[in-house]
PDB file of C-alpha atoms in Angstrom:
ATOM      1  CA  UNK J1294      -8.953  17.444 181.820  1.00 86.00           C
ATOM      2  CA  UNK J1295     -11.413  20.123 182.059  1.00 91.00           C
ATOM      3  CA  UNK J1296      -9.985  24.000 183.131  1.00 95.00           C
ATOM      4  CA  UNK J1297     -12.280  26.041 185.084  1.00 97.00           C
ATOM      5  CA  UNK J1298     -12.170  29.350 185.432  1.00 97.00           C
ATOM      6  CA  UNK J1299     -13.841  32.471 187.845  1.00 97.00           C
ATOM      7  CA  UNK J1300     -13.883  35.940 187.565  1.00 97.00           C
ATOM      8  CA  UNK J1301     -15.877  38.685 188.582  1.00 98.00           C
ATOM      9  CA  UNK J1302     -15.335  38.979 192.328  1.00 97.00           C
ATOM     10  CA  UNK J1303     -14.011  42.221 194.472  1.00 97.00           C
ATOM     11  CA  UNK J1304     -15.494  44.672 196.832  1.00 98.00           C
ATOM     12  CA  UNK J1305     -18.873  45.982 196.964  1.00 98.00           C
ATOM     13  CA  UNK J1306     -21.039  47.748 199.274  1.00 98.00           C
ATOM     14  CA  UNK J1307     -23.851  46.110 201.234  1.00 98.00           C
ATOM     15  CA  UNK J1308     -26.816  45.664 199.247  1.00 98.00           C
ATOM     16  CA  UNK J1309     -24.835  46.461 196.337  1.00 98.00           C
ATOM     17  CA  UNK J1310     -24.215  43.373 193.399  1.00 98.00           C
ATOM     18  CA  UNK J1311     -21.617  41.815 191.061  1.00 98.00           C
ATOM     19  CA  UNK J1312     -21.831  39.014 188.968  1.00 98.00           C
ATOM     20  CA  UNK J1313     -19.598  36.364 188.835  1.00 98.00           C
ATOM     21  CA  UNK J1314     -18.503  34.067 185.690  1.00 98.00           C
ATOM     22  CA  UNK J1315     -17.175  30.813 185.360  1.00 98.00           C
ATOM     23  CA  UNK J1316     -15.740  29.162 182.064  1.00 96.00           C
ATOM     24  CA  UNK J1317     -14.795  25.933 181.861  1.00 94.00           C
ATOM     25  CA  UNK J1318     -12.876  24.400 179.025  1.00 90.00           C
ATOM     26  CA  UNK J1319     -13.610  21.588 176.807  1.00 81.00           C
ATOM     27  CA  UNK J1320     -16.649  20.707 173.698  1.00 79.00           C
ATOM     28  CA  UNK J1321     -18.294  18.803 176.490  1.00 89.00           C
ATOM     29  CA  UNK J1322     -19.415  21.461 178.752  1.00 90.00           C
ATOM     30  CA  UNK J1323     -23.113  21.779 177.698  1.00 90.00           C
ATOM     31  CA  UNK J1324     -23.655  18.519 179.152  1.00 90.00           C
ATOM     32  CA  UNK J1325     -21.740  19.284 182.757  1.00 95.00           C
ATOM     33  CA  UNK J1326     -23.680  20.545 185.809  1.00 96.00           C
ATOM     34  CA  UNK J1327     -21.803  23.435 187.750  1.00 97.00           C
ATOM     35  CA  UNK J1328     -21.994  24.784 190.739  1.00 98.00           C
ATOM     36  CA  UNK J1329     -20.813  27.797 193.123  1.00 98.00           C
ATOM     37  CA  UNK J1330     -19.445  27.075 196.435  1.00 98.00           C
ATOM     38  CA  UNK J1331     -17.962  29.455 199.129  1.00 98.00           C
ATOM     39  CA  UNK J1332     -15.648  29.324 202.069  1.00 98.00           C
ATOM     40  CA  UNK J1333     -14.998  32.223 204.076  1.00 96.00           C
ATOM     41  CA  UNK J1334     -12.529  32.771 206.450  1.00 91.00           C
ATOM     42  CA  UNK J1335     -12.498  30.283 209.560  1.00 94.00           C
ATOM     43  CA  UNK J1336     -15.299  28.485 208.419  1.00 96.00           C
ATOM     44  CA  UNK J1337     -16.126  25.096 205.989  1.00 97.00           C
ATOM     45  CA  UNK J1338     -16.556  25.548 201.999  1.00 97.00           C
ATOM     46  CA  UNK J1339     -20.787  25.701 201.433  1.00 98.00           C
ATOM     47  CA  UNK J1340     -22.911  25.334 198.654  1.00 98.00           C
ATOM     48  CA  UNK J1341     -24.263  28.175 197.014  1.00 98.00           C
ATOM     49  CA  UNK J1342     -25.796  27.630 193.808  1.00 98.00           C
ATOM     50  CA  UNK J1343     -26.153  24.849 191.005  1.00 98.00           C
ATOM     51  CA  UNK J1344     -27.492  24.406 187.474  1.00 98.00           C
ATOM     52  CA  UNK J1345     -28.272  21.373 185.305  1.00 97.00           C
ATOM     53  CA  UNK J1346     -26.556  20.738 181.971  1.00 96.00           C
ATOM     54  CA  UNK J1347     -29.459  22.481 179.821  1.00 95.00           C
ATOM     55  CA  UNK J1348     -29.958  24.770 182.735  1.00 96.00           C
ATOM     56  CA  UNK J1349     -33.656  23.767 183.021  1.00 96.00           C
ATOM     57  CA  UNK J1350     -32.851  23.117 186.924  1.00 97.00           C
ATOM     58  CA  UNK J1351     -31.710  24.827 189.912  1.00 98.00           C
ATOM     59  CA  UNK J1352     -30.689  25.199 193.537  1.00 98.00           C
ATOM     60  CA  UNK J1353     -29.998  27.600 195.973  1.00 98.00           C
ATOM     61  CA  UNK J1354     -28.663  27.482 199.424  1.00 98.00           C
ATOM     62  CA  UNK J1355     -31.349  29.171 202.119  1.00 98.00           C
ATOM     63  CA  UNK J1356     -28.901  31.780 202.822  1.00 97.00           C
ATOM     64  CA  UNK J1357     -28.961  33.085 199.137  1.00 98.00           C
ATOM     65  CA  UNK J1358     -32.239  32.059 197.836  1.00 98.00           C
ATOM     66  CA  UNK J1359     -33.609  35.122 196.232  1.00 98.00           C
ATOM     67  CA  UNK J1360     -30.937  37.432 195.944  1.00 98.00           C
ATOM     68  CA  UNK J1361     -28.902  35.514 194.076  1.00 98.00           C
ATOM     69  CA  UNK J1362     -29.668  33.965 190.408  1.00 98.00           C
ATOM     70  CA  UNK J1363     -27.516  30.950 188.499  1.00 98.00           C
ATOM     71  CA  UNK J1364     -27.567  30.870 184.460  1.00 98.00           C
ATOM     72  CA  UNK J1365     -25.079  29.181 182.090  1.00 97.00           C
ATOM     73  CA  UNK J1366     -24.520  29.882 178.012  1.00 96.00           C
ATOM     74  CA  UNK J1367     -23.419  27.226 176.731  1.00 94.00           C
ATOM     75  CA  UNK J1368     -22.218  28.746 173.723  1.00 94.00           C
ATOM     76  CA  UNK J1369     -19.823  30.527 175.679  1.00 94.00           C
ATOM     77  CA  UNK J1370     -19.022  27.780 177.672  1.00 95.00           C
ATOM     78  CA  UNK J1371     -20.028  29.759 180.910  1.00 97.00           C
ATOM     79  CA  UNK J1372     -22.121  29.787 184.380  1.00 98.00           C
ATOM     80  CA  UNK J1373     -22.826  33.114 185.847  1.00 98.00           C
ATOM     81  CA  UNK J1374     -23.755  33.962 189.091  1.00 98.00           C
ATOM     82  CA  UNK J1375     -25.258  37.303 189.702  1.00 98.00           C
ATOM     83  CA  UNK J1376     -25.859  38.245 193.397  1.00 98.00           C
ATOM     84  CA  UNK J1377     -27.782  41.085 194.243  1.00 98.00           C
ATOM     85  CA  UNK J1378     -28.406  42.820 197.705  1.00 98.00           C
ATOM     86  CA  UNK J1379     -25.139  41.368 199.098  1.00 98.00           C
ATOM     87  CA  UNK J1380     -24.406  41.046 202.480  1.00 98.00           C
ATOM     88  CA  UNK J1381     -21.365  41.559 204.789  1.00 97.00           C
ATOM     89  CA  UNK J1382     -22.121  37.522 205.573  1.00 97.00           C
ATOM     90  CA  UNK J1383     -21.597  36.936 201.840  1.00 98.00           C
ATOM     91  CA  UNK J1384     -17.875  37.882 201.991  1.00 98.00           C
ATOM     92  CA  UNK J1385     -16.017  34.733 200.918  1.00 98.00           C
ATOM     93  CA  UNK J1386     -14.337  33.068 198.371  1.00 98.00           C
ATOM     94  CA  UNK J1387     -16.541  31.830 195.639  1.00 98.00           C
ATOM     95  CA  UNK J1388     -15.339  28.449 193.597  1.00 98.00           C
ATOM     96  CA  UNK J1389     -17.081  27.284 190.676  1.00 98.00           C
ATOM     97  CA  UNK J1390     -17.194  23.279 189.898  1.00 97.00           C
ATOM     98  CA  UNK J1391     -17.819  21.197 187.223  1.00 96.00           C
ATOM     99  CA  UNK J1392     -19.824  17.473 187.547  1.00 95.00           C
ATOM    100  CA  UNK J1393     -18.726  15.898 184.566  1.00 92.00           C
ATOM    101  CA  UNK J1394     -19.537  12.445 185.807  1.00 90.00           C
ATOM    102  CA  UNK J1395     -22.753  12.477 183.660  1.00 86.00           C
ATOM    103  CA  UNK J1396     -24.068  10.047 185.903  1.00 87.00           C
ATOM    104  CA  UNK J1397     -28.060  10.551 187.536  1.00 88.00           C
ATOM    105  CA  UNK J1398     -27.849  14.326 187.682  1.00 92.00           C
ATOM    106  CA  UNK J1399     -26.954  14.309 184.255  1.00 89.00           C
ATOM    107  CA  UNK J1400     -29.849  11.634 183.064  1.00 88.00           C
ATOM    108  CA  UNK J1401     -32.199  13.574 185.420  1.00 90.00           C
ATOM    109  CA  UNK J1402     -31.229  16.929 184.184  1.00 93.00           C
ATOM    110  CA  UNK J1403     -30.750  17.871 187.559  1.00 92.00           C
ATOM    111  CA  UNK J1404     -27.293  18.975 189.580  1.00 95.00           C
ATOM    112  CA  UNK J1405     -26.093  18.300 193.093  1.00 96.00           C
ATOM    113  CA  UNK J1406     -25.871  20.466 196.278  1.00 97.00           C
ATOM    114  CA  UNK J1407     -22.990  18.144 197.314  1.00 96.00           C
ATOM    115  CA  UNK J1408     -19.159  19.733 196.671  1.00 96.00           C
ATOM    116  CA  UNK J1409     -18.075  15.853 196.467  1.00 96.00           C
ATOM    117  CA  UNK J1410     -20.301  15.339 193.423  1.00 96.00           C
ATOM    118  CA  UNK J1411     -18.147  17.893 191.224  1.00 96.00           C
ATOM    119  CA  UNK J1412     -14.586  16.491 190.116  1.00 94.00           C
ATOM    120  CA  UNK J1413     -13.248  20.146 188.632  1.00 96.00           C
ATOM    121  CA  UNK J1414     -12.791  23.035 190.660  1.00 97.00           C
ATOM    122  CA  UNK J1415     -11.454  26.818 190.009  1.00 97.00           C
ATOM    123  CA  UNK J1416      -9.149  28.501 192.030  1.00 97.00           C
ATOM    124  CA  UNK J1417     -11.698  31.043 193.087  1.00 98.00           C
ATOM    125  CA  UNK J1418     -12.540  34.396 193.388  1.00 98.00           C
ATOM    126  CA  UNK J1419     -12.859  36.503 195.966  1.00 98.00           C
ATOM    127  CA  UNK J1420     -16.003  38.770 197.122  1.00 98.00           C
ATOM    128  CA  UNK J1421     -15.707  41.252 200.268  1.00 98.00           C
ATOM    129  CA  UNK J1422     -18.947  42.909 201.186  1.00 98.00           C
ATOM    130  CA  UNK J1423     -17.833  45.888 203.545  1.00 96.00           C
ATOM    131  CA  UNK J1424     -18.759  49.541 203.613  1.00 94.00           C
TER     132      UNK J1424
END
């Protein structure tokens, strides 16, 4: 059973930035892929970001590509998301996964884009972007 955990989220101006973190429990975490997915209000949970077990790959969704940045320690057992020059379209609430199938991705280094792919999910945090 692996626990995973956000934090970070609340309200910011636009343009303004937080960072987000994610921990996940268990020794085994340096070899999980994790991603961040969102769901706002009214619409379907998207992909936003995900990173490879040694963090040597990643992936962003269109929508956040260049403002936002994914990094892990796995010392610390974490993934951070830091999002800069947030928008009001940004406003959701943020899960963090963990893939610990160690299947392709994890033989390719590589993670998915795909929410089904990751079997552990937080319980979220949220992130309003409003003036």
């Amino acid at each position: 059973q692996v626990h995973v955990l956000e934090s970070g989220g609340g309200l910011v101006q636009p343009g303004g930035s937080l960072r987000l973190s994610c921990t996940a429990s268990g020794r085994a975490f340096s070899v999980y892929a994790m991603g961040w997915f969102r769901q706002a209000p009214g619409k379907e949970r998207e992909f936003v970001s995900s990173i490879s077990w040694s963090g040597g790959y990643t992936s962003y969704s269109d929508s956040v590509k260049g403002r936002f940045t994914i990094s892990r320690d796995n010392a610390k057992n974490t993934v951070y998301l830091q999002m800069n020059s947030l928008k009001r379209e940004d406003t959701a609430l943020y899960y963090c996964a963990a893939d610990t199938h160690l299947g392709s991705y994890y033989y390719s280094d590589s993670a998915s884009n795909d929410a089904t792919d990751f079997d552990y999910w937080g319980q979220g945090t949220q992130v309003t972007v409003s003036s």
